[in-house]
PDB file of C-alpha atoms and ligand atoms in Angstrom:
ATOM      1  CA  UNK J1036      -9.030   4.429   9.825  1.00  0.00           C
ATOM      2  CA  UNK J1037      -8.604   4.948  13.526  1.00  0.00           C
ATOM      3  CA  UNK J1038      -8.513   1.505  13.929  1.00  0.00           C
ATOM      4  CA  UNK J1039      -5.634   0.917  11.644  1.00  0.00           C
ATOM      5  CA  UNK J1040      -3.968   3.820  13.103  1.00  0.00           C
ATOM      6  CA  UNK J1041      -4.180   2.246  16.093  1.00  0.00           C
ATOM      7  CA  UNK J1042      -2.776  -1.427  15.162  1.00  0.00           C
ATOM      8  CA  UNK J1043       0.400   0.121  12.640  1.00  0.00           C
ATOM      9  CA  UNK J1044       0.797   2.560  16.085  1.00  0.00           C
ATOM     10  CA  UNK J1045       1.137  -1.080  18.010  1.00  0.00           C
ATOM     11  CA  UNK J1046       3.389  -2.730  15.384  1.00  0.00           C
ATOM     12  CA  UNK J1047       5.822   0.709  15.572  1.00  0.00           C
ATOM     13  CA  UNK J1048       5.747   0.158  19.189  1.00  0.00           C
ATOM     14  CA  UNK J1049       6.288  -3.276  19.182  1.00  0.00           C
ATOM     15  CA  UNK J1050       9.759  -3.515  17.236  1.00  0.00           C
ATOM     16  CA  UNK J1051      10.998  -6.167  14.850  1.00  0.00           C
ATOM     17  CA  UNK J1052       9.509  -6.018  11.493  1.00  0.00           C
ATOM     18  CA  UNK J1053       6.132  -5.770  10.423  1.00  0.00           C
ATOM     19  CA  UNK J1054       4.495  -6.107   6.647  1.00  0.00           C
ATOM     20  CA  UNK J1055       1.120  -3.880   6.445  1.00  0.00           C
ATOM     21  CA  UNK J1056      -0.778  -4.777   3.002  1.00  0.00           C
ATOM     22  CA  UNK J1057      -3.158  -2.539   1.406  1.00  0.00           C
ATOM     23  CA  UNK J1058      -5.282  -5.470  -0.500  1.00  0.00           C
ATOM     24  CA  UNK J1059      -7.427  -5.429  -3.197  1.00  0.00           C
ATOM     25  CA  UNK J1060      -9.518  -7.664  -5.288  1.00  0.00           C
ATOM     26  CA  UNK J1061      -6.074  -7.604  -7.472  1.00  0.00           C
ATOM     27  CA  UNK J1062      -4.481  -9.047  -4.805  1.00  0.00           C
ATOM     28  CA  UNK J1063      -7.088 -11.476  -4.134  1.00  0.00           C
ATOM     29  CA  UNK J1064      -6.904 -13.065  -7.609  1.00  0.00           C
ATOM     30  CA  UNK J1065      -3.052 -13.090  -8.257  1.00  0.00           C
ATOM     31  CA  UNK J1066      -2.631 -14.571  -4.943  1.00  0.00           C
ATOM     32  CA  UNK J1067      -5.152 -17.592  -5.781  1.00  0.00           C
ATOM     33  CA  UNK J1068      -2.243 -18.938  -8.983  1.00  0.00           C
ATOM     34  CA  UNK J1069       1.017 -17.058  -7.459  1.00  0.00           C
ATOM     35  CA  UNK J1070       2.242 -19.299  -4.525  1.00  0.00           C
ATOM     36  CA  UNK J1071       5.138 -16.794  -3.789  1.00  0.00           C
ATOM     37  CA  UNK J1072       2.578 -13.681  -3.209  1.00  0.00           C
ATOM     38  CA  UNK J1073       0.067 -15.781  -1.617  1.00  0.00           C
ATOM     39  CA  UNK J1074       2.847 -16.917   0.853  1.00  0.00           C
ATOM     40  CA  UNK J1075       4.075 -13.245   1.334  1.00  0.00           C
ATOM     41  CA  UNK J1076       0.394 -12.308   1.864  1.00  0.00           C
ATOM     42  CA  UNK J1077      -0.580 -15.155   4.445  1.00  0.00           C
ATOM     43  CA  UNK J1078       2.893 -13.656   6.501  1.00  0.00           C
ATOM     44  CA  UNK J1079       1.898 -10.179   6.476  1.00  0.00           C
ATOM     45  CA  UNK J1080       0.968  -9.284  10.182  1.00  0.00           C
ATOM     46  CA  UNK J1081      -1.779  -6.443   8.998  1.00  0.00           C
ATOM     47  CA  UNK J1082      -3.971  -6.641   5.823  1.00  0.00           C
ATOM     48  CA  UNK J1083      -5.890  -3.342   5.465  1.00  0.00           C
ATOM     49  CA  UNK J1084      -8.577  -3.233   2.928  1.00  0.00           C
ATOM     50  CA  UNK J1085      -7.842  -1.432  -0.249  1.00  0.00           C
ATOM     51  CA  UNK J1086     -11.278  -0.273  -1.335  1.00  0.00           C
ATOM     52  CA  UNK J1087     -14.484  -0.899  -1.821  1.00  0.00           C
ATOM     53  CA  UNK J1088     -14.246  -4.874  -3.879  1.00  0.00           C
ATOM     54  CA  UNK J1089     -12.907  -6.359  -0.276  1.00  0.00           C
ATOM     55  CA  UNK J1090     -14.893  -4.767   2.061  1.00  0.00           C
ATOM     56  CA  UNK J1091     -17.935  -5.934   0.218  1.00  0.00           C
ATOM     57  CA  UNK J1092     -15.949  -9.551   0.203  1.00  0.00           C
ATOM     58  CA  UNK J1093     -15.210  -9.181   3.951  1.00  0.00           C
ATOM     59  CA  UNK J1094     -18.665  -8.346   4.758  1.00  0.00           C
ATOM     60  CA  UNK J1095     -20.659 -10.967   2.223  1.00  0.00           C
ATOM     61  CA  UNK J1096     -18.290 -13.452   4.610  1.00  0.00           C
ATOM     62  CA  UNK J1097     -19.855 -12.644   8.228  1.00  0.00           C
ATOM     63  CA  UNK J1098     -16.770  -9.789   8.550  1.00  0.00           C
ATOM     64  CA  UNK J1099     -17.507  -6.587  10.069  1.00  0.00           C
ATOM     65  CA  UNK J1100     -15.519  -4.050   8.245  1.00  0.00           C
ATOM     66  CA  UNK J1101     -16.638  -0.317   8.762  1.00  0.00           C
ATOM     67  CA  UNK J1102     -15.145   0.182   5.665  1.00  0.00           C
ATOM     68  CA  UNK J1103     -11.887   0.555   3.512  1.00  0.00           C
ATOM     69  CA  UNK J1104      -8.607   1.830   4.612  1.00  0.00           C
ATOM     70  CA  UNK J1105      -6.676   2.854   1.361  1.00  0.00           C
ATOM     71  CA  UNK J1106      -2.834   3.353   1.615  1.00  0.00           C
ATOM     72  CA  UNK J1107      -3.254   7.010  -0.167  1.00  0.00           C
ATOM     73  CA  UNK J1108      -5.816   7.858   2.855  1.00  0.00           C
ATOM     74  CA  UNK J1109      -3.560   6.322   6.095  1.00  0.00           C
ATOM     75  CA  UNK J1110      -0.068   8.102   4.728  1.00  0.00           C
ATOM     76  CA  UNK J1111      -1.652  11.445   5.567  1.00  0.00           C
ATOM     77  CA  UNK J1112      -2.804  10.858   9.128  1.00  0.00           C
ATOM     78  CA  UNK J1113       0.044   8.344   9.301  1.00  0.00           C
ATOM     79  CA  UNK J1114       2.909  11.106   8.545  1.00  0.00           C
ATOM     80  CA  UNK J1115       0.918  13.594  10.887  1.00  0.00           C
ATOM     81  CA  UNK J1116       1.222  10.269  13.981  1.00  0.00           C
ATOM     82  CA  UNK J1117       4.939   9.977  13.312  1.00  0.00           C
ATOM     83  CA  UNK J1118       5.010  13.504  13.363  1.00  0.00           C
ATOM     84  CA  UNK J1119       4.412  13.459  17.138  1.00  0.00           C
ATOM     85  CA  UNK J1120       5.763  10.449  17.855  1.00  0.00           C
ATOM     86  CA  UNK J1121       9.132  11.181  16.454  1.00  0.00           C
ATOM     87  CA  UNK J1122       8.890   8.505  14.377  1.00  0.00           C
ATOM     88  CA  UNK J1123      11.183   8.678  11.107  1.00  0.00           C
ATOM     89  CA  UNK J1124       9.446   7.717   7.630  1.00  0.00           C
ATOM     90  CA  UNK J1125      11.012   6.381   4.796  1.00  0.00           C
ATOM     91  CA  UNK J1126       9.494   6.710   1.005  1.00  0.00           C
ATOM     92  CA  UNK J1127      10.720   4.356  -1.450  1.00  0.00           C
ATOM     93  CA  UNK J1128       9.528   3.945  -5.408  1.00  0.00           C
ATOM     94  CA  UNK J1129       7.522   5.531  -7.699  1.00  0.00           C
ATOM     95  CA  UNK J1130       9.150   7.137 -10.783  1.00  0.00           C
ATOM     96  CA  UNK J1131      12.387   9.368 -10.285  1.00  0.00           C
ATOM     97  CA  UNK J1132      11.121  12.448  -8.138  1.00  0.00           C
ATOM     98  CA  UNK J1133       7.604  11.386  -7.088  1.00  0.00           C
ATOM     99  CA  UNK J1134       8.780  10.339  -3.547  1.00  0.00           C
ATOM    100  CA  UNK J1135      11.068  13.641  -3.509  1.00  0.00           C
ATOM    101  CA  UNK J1136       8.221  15.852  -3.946  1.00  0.00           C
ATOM    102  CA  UNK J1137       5.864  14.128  -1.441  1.00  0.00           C
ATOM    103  CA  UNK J1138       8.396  13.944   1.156  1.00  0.00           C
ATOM    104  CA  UNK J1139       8.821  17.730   0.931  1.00  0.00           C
ATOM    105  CA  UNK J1140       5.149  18.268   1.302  1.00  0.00           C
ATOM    106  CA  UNK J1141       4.815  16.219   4.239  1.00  0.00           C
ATOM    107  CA  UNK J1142       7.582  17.882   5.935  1.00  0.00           C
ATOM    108  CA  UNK J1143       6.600  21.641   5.634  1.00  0.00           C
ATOM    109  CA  UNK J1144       3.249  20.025   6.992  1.00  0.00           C
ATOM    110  CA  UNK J1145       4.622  18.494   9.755  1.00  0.00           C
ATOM    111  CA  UNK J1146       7.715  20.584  10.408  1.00  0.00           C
ATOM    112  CA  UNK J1147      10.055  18.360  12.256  1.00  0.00           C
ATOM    113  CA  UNK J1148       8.838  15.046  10.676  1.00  0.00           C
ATOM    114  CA  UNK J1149      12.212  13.606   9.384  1.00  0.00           C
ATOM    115  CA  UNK J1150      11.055  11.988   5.842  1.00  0.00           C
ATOM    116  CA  UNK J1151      13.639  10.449   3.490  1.00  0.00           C
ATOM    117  CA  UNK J1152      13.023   9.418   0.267  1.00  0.00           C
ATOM    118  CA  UNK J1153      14.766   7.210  -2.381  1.00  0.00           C
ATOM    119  CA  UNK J1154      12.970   6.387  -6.217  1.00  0.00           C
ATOM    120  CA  UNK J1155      15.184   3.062  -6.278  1.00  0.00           C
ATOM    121  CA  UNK J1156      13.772   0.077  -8.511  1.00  0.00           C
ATOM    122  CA  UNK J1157      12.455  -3.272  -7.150  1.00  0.00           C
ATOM    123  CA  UNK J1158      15.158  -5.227  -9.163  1.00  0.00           C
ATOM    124  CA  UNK J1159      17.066  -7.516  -6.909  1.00  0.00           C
ATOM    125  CA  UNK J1160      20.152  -5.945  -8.816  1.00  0.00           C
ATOM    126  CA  UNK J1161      18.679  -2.741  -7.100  1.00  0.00           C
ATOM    127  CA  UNK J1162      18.682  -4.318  -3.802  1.00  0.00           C
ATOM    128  CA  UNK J1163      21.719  -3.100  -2.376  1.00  0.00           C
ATOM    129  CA  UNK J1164      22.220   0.229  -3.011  1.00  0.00           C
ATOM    130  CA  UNK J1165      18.276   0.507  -1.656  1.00  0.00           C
ATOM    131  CA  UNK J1166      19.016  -1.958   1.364  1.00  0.00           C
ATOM    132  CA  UNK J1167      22.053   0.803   2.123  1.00  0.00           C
ATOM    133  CA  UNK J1168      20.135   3.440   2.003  1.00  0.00           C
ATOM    134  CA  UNK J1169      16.970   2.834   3.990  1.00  0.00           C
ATOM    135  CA  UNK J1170      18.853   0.954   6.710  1.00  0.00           C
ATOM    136  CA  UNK J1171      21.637   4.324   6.961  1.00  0.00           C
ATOM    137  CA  UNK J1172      18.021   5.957   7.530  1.00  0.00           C
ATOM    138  CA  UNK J1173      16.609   3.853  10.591  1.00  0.00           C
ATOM    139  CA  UNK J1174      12.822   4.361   9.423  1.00  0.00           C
ATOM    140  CA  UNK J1175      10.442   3.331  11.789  1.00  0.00           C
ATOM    141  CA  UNK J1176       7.421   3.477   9.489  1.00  0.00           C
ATOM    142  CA  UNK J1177       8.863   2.501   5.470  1.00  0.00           C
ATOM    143  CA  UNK J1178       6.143   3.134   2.323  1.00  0.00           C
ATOM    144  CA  UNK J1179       6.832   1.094  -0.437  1.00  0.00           C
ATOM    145  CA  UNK J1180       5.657   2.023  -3.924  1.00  0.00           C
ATOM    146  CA  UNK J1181       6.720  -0.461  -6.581  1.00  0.00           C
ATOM    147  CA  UNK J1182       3.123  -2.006  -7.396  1.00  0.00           C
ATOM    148  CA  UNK J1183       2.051  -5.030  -6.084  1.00  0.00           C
ATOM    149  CA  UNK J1184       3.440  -7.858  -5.908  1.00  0.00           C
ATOM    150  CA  UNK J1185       6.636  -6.572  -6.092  1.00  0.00           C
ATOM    151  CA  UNK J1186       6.340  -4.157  -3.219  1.00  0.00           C
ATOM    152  CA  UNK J1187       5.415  -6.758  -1.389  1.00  0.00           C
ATOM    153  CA  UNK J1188       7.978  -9.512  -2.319  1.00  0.00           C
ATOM    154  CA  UNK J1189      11.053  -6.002  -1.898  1.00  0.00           C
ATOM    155  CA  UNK J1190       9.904  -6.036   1.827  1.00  0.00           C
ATOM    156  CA  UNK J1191       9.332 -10.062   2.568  1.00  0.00           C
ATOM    157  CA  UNK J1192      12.953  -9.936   0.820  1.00  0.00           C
ATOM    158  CA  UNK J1193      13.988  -7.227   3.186  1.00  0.00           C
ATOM    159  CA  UNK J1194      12.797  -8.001   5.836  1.00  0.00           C
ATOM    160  CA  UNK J1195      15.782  -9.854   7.571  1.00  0.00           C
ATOM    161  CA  UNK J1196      18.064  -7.286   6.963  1.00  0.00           C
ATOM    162  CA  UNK J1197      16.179  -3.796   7.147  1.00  0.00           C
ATOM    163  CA  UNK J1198      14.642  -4.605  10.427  1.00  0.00           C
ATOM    164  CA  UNK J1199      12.318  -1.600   9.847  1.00  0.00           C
ATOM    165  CA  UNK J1200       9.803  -1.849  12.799  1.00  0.00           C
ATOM    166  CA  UNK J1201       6.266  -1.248  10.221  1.00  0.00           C
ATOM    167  CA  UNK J1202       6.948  -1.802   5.970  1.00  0.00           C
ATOM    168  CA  UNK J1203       3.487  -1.078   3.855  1.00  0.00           C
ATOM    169  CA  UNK J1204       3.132  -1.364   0.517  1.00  0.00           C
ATOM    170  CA  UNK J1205       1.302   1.537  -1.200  1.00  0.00           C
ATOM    171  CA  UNK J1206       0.852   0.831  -4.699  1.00  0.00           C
ATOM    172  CA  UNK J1207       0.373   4.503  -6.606  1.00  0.00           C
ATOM    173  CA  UNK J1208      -0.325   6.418  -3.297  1.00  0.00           C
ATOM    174  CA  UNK J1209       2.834   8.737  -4.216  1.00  0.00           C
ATOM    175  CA  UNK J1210       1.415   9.187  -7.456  1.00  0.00           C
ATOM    176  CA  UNK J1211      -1.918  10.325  -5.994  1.00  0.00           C
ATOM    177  CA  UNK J1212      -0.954  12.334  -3.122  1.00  0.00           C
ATOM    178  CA  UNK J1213       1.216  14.589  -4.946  1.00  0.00           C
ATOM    179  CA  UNK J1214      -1.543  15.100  -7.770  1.00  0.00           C
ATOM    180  CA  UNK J1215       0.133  13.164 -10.681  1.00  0.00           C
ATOM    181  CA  UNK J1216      -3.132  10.729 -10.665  1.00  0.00           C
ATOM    182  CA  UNK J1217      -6.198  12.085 -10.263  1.00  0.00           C
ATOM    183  CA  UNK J1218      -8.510  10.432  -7.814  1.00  0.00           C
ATOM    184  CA  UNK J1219     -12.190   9.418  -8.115  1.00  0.00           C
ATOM    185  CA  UNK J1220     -14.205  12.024  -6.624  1.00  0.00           C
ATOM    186  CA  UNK J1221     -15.926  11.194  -3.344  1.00  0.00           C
ATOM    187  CA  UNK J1222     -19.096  10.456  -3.968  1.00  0.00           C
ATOM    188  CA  UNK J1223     -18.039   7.398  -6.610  1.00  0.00           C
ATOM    189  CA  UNK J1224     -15.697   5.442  -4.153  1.00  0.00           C
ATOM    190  CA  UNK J1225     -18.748   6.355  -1.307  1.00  0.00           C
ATOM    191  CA  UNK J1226     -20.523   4.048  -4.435  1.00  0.00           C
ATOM    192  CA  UNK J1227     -17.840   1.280  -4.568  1.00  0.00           C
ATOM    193  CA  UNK J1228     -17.048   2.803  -8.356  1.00  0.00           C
ATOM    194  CA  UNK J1229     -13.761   4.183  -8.149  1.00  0.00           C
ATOM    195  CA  UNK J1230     -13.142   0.985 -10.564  1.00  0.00           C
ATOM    196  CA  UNK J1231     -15.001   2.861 -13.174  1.00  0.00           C
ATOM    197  CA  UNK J1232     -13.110   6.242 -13.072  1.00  0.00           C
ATOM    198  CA  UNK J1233      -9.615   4.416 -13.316  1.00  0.00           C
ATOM    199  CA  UNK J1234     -10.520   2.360 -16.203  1.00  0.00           C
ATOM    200  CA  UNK J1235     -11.769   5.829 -17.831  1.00  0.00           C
ATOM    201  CA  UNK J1236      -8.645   7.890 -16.332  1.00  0.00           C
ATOM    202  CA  UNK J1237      -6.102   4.877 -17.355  1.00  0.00           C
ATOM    203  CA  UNK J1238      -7.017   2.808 -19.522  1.00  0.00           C
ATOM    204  CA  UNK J1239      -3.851   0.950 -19.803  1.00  0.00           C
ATOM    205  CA  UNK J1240      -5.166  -0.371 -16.584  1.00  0.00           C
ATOM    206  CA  UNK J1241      -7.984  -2.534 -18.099  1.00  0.00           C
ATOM    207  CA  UNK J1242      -5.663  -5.808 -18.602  1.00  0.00           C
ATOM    208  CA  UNK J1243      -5.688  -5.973 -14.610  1.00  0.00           C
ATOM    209  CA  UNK J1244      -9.136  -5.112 -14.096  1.00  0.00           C
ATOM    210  CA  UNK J1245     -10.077  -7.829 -16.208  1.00  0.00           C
ATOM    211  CA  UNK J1246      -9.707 -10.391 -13.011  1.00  0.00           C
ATOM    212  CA  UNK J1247     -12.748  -8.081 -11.795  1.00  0.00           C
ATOM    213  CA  UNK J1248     -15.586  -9.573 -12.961  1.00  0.00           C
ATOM    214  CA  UNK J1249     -13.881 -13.262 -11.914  1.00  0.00           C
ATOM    215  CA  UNK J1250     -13.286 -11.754  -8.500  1.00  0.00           C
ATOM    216  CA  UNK J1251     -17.017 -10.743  -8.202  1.00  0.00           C
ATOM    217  CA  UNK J1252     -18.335 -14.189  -9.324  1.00  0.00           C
ATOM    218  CA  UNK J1253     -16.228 -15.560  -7.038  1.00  0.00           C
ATOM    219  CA  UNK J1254     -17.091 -13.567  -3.894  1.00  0.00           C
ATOM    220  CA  UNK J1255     -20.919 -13.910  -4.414  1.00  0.00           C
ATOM    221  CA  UNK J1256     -20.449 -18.079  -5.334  1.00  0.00           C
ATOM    222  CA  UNK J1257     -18.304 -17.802  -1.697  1.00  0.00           C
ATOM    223  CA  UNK J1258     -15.132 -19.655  -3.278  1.00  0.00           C
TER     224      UNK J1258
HETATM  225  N1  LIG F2365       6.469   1.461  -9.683  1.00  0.00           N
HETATM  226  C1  LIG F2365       7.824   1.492  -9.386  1.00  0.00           C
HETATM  227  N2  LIG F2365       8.621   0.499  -9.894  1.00  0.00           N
HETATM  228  C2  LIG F2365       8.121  -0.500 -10.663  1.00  0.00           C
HETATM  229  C3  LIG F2365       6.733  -0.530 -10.953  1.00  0.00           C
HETATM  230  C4  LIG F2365       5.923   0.474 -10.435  1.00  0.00           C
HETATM  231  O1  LIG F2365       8.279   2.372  -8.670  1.00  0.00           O
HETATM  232  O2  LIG F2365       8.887  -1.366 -11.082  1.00  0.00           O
HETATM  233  C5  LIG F2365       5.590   2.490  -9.110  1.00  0.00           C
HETATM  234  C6  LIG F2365       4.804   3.351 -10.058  1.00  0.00           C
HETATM  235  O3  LIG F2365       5.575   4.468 -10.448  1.00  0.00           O
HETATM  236  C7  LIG F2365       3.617   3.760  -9.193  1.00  0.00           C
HETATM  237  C8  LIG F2365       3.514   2.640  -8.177  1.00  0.00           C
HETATM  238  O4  LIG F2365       4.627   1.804  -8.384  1.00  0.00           O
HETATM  239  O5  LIG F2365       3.916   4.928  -8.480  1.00  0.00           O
HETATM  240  C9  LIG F2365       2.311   1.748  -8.204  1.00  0.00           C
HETATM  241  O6  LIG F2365       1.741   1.634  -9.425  1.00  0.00           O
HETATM  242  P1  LIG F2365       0.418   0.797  -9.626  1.00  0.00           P
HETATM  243  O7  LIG F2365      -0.331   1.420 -10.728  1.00  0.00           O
HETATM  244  O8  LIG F2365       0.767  -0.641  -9.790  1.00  0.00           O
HETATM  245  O9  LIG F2365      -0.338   0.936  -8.214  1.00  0.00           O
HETATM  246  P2  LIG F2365      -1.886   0.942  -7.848  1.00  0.00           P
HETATM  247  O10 LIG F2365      -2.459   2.213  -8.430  1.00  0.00           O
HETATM  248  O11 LIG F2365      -2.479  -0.294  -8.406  1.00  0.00           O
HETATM  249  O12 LIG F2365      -1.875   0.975  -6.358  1.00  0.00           O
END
């Protein structure tokens, strides 16, 4: 976690625009048949590792990876870096309210921390009302939440235009930081089984796991 800290700290400093990823084995096996992701993937200039499924990957592939870096765990030690940095945020997505709620809570934590917040839509039609709005705001650090890919494929698309120094895609961090999903409890993602408690907690979510299993097969044949 310090580590990433450290490098989306860098990529602030640094200017121009930056895509942070938060993969996951998800990731791994859309990118493999969708060109477009793969491609938006391959350009990202941080990929931080989403749980338990890739650091195992990483490490089965001579990688030393402490261990994962989860968007839900960096926006809390990320809001609290901006905080003394100065550094504006931007939250974007998540159903109508999520991103309102969070924002508040990050700044009466961090009293001074400007935080906007828009729920938007990843439609293209969407595109420039949300384009307006973020770029009116001047985020350094912008948190997507749309779901991958189409966080990802919002910021490759606005990337020209928002010129927003660090972009990450989040996935459901929103929903989990302000307590509308409940997370695994410690000891299960310490196990690499958080996997488990989201296909109990939602199972609406067992059409996507399904690539599990492939990914697994795949990691230990080293294809
Ligand atoms: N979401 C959104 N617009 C969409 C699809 C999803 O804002 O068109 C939000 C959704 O409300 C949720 C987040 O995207 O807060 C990510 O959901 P998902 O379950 O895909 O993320 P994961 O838990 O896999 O990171």
């Amino acid at each position: 976690m310090a580590t990433a800290l450290k490098r989306v700290e860098d990529l602030v400093e640094a200017g121009g625009t930056h895509l942070v990823a938060t993969v996951n084995p998800e990731f791994v096996m859309r990118a493999r048949s969708d060109r477009e992701f793969a491609r938006v993937l391959e350009s990202a200039d941080l990929c931080l590792p989403d749980g338990s499924g890739v650091v195992w990957a990483a490490r089965r592939q001579g990688c030393a990876m402490p261990g994962p870096v989860t968007g839900v765990d960096l926006i809390p030690p990320l809001a609290a870096l901006c905080a003394t940095r100065g550094w504006r945020v931007f939250l974007l997505g998540a159903a109508p309210g999520v991103a309102a709620e969070l924002a508040s809570r990050l700044a009466a934590e961090h009293p001074g921390l400007s935080v906007a917040h828009h729920a938007g839509s990843a439609e293209p039609s969407a595109d420039e009302e949300t384009m307006a709005l973020v770029a009116a705001r001047r985020p350094h650090v912008l948190l997507v939440a749309f779901g991958a890919p189409k966080q990802e494929l919002w910021i490759d698309r606005a990337r020209a235009r928002l010129r927003v120094p660090v972009a990450i895609g989040v996935g459901g961090a929103f929903d989990y930081l302000t307590g509308r999903v409940p997370r695994a409890p410690e000891w299960m993602r310490r196990a690499g089984m958080e996997w488990a408690f989201r296909l109990v907690r939602q199972p609406w979510r067992a059409g996507r796991m399904a690539v599990l299993p492939a990914y697994a097969y795949r990691v230990i044949r080293g294809q």
